[in-house]
CSV table of C-alpha atoms and ligand atoms in Angstrom, one decimal:
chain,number,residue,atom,x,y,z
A,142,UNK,CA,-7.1,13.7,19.1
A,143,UNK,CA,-3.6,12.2,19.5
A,144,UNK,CA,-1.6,11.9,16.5
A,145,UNK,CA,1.8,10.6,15.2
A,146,UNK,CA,3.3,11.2,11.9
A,147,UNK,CA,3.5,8.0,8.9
A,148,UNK,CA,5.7,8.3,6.5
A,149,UNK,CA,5.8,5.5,3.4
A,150,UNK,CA,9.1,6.0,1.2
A,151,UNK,CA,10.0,4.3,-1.5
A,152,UNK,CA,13.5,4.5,-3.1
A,153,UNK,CA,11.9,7.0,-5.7
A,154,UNK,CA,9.6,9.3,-3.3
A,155,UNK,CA,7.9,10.4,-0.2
A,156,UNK,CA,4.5,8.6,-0.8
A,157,UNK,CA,2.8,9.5,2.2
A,158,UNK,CA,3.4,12.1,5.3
A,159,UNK,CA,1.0,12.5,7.6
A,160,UNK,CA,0.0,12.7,10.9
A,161,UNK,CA,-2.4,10.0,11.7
A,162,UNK,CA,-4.2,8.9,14.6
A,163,UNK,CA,-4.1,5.1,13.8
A,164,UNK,CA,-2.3,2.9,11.3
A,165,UNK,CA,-2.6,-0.9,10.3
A,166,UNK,CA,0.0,-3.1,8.7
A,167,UNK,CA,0.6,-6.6,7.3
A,168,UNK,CA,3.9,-8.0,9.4
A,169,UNK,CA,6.1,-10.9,9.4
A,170,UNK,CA,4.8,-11.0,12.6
A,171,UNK,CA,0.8,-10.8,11.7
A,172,UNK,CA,-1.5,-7.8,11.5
A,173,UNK,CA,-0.2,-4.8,13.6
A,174,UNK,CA,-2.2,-2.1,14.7
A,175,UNK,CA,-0.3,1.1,15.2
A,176,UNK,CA,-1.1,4.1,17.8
A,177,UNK,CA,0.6,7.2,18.6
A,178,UNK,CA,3.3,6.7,21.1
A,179,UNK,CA,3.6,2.4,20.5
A,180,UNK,CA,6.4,1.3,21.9
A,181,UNK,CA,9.7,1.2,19.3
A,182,UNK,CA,10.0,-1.9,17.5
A,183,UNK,CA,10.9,-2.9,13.6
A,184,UNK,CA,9.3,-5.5,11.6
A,185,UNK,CA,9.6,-6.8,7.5
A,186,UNK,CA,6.0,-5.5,6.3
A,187,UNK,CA,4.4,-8.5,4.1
A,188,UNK,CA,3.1,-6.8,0.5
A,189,UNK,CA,-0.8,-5.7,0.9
A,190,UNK,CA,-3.2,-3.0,1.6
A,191,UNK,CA,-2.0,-0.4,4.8
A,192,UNK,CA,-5.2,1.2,6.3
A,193,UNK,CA,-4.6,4.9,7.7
A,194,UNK,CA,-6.7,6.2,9.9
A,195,UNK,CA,-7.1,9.9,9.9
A,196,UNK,CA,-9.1,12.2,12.1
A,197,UNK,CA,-11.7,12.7,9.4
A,198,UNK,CA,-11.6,8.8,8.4
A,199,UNK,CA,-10.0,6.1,6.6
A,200,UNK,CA,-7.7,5.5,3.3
A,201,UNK,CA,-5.5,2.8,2.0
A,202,UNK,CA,-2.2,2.8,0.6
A,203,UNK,CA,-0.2,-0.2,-1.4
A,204,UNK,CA,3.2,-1.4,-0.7
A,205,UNK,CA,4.7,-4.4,-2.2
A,206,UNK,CA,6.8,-5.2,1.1
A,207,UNK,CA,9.3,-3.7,2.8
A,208,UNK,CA,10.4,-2.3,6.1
A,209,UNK,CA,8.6,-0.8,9.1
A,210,UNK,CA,10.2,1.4,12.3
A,211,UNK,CA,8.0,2.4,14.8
A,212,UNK,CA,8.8,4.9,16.9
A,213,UNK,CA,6.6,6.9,19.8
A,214,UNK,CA,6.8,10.0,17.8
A,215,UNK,CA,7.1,8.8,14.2
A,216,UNK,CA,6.6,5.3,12.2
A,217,UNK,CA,8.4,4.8,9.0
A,218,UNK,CA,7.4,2.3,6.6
A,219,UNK,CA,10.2,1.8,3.9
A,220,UNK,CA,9.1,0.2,0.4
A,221,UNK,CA,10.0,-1.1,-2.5
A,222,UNK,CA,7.1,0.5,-4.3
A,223,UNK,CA,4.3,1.9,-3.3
A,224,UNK,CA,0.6,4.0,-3.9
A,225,UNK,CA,-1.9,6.2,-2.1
A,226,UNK,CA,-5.0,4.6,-3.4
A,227,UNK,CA,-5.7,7.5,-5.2
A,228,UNK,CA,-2.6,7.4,-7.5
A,229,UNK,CA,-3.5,4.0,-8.3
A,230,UNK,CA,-4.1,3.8,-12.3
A,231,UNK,CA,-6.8,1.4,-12.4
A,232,UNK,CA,-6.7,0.8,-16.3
A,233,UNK,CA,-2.6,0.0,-15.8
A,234,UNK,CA,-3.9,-2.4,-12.4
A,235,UNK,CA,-6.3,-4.1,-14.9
A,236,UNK,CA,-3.7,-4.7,-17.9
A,237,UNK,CA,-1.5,-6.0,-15.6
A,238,UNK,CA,-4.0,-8.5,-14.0
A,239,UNK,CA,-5.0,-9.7,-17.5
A,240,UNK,CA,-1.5,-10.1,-18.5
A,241,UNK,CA,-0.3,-12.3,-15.8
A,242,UNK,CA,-3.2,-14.4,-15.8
A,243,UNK,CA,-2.5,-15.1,-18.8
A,244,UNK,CA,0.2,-15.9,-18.7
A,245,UNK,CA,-0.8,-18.4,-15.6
A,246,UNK,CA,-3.2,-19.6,-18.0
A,247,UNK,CA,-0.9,-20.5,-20.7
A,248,UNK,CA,1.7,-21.5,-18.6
A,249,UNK,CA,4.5,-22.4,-21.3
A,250,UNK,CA,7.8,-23.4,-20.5
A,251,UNK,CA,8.7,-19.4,-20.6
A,252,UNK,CA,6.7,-18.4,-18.2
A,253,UNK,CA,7.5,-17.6,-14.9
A,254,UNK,CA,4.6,-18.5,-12.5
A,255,UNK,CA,6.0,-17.3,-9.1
A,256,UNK,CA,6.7,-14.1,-11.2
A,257,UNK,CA,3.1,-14.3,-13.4
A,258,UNK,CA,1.6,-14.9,-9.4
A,259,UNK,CA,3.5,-12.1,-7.5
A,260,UNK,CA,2.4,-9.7,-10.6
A,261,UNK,CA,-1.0,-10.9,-10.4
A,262,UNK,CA,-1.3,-10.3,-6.6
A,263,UNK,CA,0.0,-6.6,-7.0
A,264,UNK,CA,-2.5,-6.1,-9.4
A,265,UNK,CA,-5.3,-7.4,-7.2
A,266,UNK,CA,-4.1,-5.7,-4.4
A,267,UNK,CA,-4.2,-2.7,-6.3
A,268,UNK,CA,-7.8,-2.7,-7.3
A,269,UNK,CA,-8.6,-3.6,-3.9
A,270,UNK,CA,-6.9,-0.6,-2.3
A,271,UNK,CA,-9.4,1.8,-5.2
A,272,UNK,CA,-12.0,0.2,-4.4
A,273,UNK,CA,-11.9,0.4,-0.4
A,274,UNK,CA,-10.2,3.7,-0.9
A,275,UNK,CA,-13.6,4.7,-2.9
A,276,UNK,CA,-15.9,3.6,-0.2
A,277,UNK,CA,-14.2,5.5,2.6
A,278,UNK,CA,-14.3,8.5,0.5
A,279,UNK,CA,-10.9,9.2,-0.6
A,280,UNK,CA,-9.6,10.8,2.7
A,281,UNK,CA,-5.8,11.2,1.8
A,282,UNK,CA,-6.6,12.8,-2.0
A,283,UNK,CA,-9.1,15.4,-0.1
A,284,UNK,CA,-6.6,16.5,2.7
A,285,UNK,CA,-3.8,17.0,-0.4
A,286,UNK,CA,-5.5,17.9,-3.2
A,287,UNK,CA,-1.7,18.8,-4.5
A,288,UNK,CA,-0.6,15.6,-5.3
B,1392,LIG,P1,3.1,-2.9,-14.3
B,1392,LIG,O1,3.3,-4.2,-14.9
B,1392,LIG,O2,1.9,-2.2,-14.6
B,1392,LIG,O3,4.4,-2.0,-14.4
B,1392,LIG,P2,4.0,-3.8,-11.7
B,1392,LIG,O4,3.3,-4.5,-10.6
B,1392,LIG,O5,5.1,-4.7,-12.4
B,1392,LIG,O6,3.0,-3.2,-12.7
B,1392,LIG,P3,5.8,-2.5,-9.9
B,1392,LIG,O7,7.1,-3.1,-10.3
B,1392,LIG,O8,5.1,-3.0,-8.6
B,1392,LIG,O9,4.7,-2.6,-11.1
B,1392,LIG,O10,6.0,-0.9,-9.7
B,1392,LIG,C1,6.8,-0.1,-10.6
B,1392,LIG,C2,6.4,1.3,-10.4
B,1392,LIG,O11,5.1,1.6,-11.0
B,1392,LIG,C3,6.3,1.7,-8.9
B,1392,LIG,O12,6.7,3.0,-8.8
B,1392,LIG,C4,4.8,1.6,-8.6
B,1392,LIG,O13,4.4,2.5,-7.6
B,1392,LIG,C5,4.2,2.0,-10.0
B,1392,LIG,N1,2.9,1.4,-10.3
B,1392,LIG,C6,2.7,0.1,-10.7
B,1392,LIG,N2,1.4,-0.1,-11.0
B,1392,LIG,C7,0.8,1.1,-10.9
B,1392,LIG,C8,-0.6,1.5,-11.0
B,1392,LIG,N3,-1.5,0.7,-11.4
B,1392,LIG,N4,-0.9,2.8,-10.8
B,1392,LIG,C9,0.1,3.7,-10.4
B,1392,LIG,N5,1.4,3.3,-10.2
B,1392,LIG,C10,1.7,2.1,-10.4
């Protein structure tokens, strides 16, 4: 099965590197479908959910925007921040959803709402990514139980 190698980086750490046979992201451009040996091209990747497709199945990984370089051999997606489903902290995801809509909710002259709604949709997005994550069957934390 034909492969190419995705790599998600943040400024703090390697998040993912693997070699994949199929790999879907969110663009400036619309939904982009990735297979070895796509032509080059570079796009701003919108926050959401990236779905990987390995040999053995499928896993999801968060980013909260960013960067994306495709190359034949290798694409590079370049975040600000961002999680292999299974490093998502689902109690943290959940705080954080209850204190920004909260803070929607409340909406006093302190609060910032683009700020409360970005923070909201990172949490979301977050427990989304478990959750699909969960029904595929946690491909990325079975091929490195390391991490
Ligand atoms: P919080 O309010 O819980 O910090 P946040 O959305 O403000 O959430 P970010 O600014 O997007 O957090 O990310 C800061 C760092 O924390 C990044 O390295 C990100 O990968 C990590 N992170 C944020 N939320 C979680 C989570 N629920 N599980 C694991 N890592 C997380």
């Amino acid at each position: 099965m034909s492969t190419v190698l995705f790599e998600v980086v943040t400024p703090e750490r390697t998040v993912l590197s693997e070699q994949v046979t199929m790999v879907f992201v969110h663009t400036g451009g619309g939904e982009l479908g990735i297979l070895p040996r796509h032509a080059p091209l570079a796009a701003t990747v919108k926050p959401g959910i990236v779905r990987v497709r390995l040999p053995e199945g499928e896993d999801y990984v968060h980013v909260t925007g960013g960067f994306l370089e495709v190359l034949p051999e290798r694409v590079t997606l370049l975040a600000n921040a961002a999680e292999v489903a299974h490093e998502i902290d689902v109690e943290r995801a959940q705080r954080a959803k209850e204190r920004a809509e909260k803070r929607l909710a409340q909406r006093t002259d302190d609060v910032d709402v683009r700020r409360a709604e970005a923070a909201l949709q990172r949490a979301l997005r977050r427990l989304e990514a478990v959750e699909l994550s969960g029904r595929a069957g946690q491909i990325l934390r079975q091929r490195s139980p390391q991490r």
